[in-house]
Amino acid sequence: MSRFARSGWRRRPWLAGLCVGLLAGVLTDVAIAGVIWQRAEAALAGPMPRAADVALVLGNRAYLDGKPNPCLTGRVDQGIVLARAGRAQTLVFSGGVDVEDGRIEAEVMRDHATAEGYTGPMVLESVSSSTRANLSLSRTVLEANGVRSVIIVSEPYHLWRIERLVRASGFDQAFDVQYAAAPTSCWRRWGMLFKGALREPAAIVNNASLGYLF
């Protein structure tokens, strides 16, 4: 580095601090994304969960480009697979109003399940607007219905954070909890890569800073 460059850094220490902070942020994001991806791949390769009372399908944006979001409907499809395999007696759909389109995620999930020919029992939790709220509000619904065992269904990249929210909130003390990754067609697309590699690590950092994960 030239003497001019060194003196420039000394005159602007805030710039050096900014660069170090950005580098630390990028490295943290990469590390978290790697953990998320490992957990996602392991969940997809794992065996089907054992039989449980319900499959709790967590919400996602209801519509995308004017059509039902495949990331959401894929989760529902996985719930149907579990039900038809005798692994879940009831499907519970958790998700409130989308700010993007004003649709209630739980209702969109129910409608999709019905359109796919699923005729089993369904329960809706239609208020929650975050993963943490999915768990807390669904817990009330599940306890009211005498549920003892739950399979939580979501996108593969989402499961690492869900597991920690479950433990930190005591959800797993109320129920026997298992997890099922929805092998949707969308989770490996660029949009989902963005969510898995950027948005989800940001959500993990945010949840951890607020004391929700540990």
Coordinates of C-alpha atoms in Angstrom, one line a residue:
M1 CA 0.0 0.0 0.0
S2 CA 1.4 3.4 -0.9
R3 CA 2.2 6.1 1.7
F4 CA -0.6 8.2 0.2
A5 CA -3.1 5.4 0.7
R6 CA -1.9 4.8 4.3
S7 CA -2.3 8.4 5.2
G8 CA -5.8 8.4 3.6
W9 CA -6.9 5.6 5.9
R10 CA -5.5 7.5 8.9
R11 CA -7.4 10.7 8.0
R12 CA -10.6 8.7 7.6
P13 CA -10.7 6.0 10.4
W14 CA -14.5 5.8 10.0
L15 CA -14.0 4.4 6.5
A16 CA -11.7 1.7 7.7
G17 CA -14.2 0.9 10.5
L18 CA -17.0 0.8 7.9
C19 CA -15.1 -1.6 5.7
V20 CA -14.3 -3.9 8.6
G21 CA -17.9 -3.9 9.7
L22 CA -19.1 -4.7 6.2
L23 CA -16.6 -7.5 5.8
A24 CA -17.7 -8.9 9.2
G25 CA -21.3 -8.7 8.2
V26 CA -20.7 -10.6 4.9
L27 CA -18.7 -13.3 6.6
T28 CA -21.4 -13.7 9.3
D29 CA -24.1 -14.0 6.6
V30 CA -22.1 -16.6 4.7
A31 CA -21.5 -18.6 7.8
I32 CA -25.2 -18.6 8.7
A33 CA -26.2 -19.4 5.1
G34 CA -23.9 -22.4 5.2
V35 CA -25.5 -23.7 8.3
I36 CA -29.0 -23.1 6.9
W37 CA -28.1 -24.9 3.7
Q38 CA -26.7 -27.9 5.5
R39 CA -29.8 -28.2 7.7
A40 CA -32.0 -27.9 4.6
E41 CA -30.2 -30.6 2.7
A42 CA -30.3 -33.0 5.7
A43 CA -34.0 -32.4 6.2
L44 CA -34.8 -33.1 2.6
A45 CA -32.8 -36.3 2.7
G46 CA -34.2 -37.5 6.0
P47 CA -36.9 -40.1 6.5
M48 CA -40.6 -39.3 6.7
P49 CA -41.7 -38.3 10.2
R50 CA -43.5 -40.8 12.4
A51 CA -47.3 -40.5 12.8
A52 CA -48.5 -37.4 14.7
D53 CA -51.8 -35.7 15.6
V54 CA -51.4 -32.8 13.2
A55 CA -49.2 -31.3 10.5
L56 CA -48.7 -27.6 11.2
V57 CA -48.1 -25.9 7.9
L58 CA -46.6 -22.5 8.3
G59 CA -47.6 -19.6 6.1
N60 CA -45.8 -17.7 3.4
R61 CA -46.7 -15.0 0.9
A62 CA -50.0 -16.1 -0.5
Y63 CA -49.7 -14.9 -4.1
L64 CA -46.8 -14.2 -6.5
D65 CA -47.3 -12.6 -9.9
G66 CA -51.0 -12.9 -9.6
K67 CA -51.0 -16.7 -8.9
P68 CA -50.8 -18.8 -5.7
N69 CA -47.2 -18.7 -4.5
P70 CA -45.6 -22.1 -5.2
C71 CA -43.5 -21.7 -2.1
L72 CA -46.8 -21.6 -0.1
T73 CA -48.7 -24.3 -2.0
G74 CA -45.7 -26.5 -1.9
R75 CA -45.8 -26.5 1.9
V76 CA -49.5 -27.5 1.7
D77 CA -48.7 -30.3 -0.8
Q78 CA -46.2 -31.7 1.7
G79 CA -48.8 -31.5 4.4
I80 CA -51.2 -33.5 2.1
V81 CA -48.5 -36.1 1.5
L82 CA -48.1 -36.6 5.3
A83 CA -51.8 -36.9 5.8
R84 CA -52.3 -39.4 2.9
A85 CA -49.4 -41.4 4.3
G86 CA -51.1 -41.7 7.6
R87 CA -48.5 -39.4 9.3
A88 CA -51.0 -36.6 10.2
Q89 CA -54.6 -36.8 11.2
T90 CA -55.3 -33.1 10.7
L91 CA -53.8 -30.3 8.7
V92 CA -53.4 -27.0 10.6
F93 CA -52.7 -23.9 8.4
S94 CA -51.1 -21.0 10.1
G95 CA -50.8 -17.5 8.4
G96 CA -52.6 -14.2 8.6
V97 CA -53.2 -11.3 6.1
D98 CA -50.5 -10.6 3.5
V99 CA -49.6 -6.9 3.3
E100 CA -48.8 -7.4 -0.4
D101 CA -52.2 -8.7 -1.6
G102 CA -54.5 -8.6 1.4
R103 CA -55.2 -12.3 1.2
I104 CA -55.3 -14.5 4.3
E105 CA -52.6 -17.2 4.0
A106 CA -54.4 -19.8 6.0
E107 CA -57.5 -19.5 3.8
V108 CA -55.4 -19.7 0.6
M109 CA -53.8 -22.9 2.0
R110 CA -57.1 -24.4 2.8
D111 CA -58.5 -23.6 -0.7
H112 CA -55.4 -25.1 -2.3
A113 CA -55.7 -28.3 -0.2
T114 CA -59.4 -28.6 -1.2
A115 CA -58.6 -28.0 -4.9
E116 CA -56.0 -30.8 -4.6
G117 CA -58.7 -33.2 -3.5
Y118 CA -57.8 -33.3 0.2
T119 CA -61.0 -34.0 2.2
G120 CA -59.6 -34.6 5.7
P121 CA -60.0 -32.3 8.7
M122 CA -58.4 -28.8 8.5
V123 CA -58.0 -26.2 11.2
L124 CA -57.0 -22.5 10.4
E125 CA -55.0 -20.1 12.4
S126 CA -55.5 -16.9 10.4
V127 CA -54.0 -14.1 12.4
S128 CA -50.2 -14.6 12.7
S129 CA -47.8 -12.5 10.6
S130 CA -44.4 -14.0 11.5
T131 CA -42.8 -17.4 12.2
R132 CA -42.7 -16.6 15.9
A133 CA -46.4 -15.7 15.8
N134 CA -47.2 -18.8 13.8
L135 CA -45.9 -20.9 16.7
S136 CA -47.4 -18.9 19.5
L137 CA -50.9 -18.5 18.1
S138 CA -51.0 -22.0 16.7
R139 CA -50.1 -23.3 20.2
T140 CA -53.3 -21.9 21.6
V141 CA -55.3 -23.5 18.8
L142 CA -53.5 -26.9 19.2
E143 CA -53.9 -27.0 22.9
A144 CA -57.6 -26.2 22.6
N145 CA -58.0 -29.2 20.3
G146 CA -56.1 -31.6 22.6
V147 CA -53.2 -32.0 20.3
R148 CA -50.1 -33.8 21.7
S149 CA -47.9 -34.3 18.7
V150 CA -47.0 -32.0 15.8
I151 CA -45.1 -32.1 12.5
I152 CA -44.1 -28.6 11.5
V153 CA -44.0 -28.2 7.7
S154 CA -42.0 -25.4 6.0
E155 CA -39.4 -24.6 3.4
P156 CA -36.1 -26.4 3.9
Y157 CA -34.1 -23.2 4.5
H158 CA -36.6 -22.1 7.2
L159 CA -36.2 -25.1 9.5
W160 CA -33.0 -24.1 11.3
R161 CA -34.6 -21.0 12.7
I162 CA -37.9 -22.7 13.4
E163 CA -36.2 -25.4 15.5
R164 CA -34.6 -22.7 17.7
L165 CA -37.8 -20.7 18.0
V166 CA -39.6 -23.9 19.1
R167 CA -37.0 -24.6 21.8
A168 CA -36.7 -21.1 23.0
S169 CA -40.5 -20.6 23.2
G170 CA -41.2 -23.9 25.0
F171 CA -43.3 -25.1 22.1
D172 CA -41.6 -28.4 22.3
Q173 CA -42.5 -28.7 26.0
A174 CA -46.2 -28.6 25.1
F175 CA -46.0 -31.0 22.2
D176 CA -43.9 -33.8 20.7
V177 CA -42.4 -31.9 17.7
Q178 CA -41.1 -33.2 14.4
Y179 CA -40.2 -31.3 11.2
A180 CA -40.8 -31.9 7.6
A181 CA -39.1 -30.0 4.7
A182 CA -41.4 -29.1 1.8
P183 CA -39.4 -30.0 -1.4
T184 CA -41.1 -27.3 -3.4
S185 CA -40.0 -26.4 -6.9
C186 CA -39.3 -22.8 -5.9
W187 CA -36.8 -23.1 -3.1
R188 CA -33.7 -23.5 -5.3
R189 CA -34.7 -20.7 -7.7
W190 CA -32.8 -17.4 -7.5
G191 CA -35.6 -15.8 -5.5
M192 CA -35.4 -18.5 -2.9
L193 CA -31.7 -18.4 -3.0
F194 CA -32.0 -14.8 -2.0
K195 CA -34.3 -15.6 0.9
G196 CA -32.2 -18.5 2.0
A197 CA -28.8 -16.8 1.7
L198 CA -29.7 -13.2 2.6
R199 CA -33.2 -12.7 4.1
E200 CA -33.2 -15.7 6.3
P201 CA -29.7 -15.0 7.9
A202 CA -31.0 -11.4 8.5
A203 CA -34.1 -12.8 10.2
I204 CA -31.9 -15.1 12.3
V205 CA -29.7 -12.2 13.4
N206 CA -32.8 -10.1 14.2
N207 CA -34.5 -12.9 16.2
A208 CA -31.3 -13.7 18.1
S209 CA -30.7 -10.0 19.0
L210 CA -34.2 -9.9 20.4
G211 CA -33.6 -13.0 22.5
Y212 CA -36.1 -15.2 20.6
L213 CA -33.7 -18.0 19.5
F214 CA -31.6 -18.9 22.5

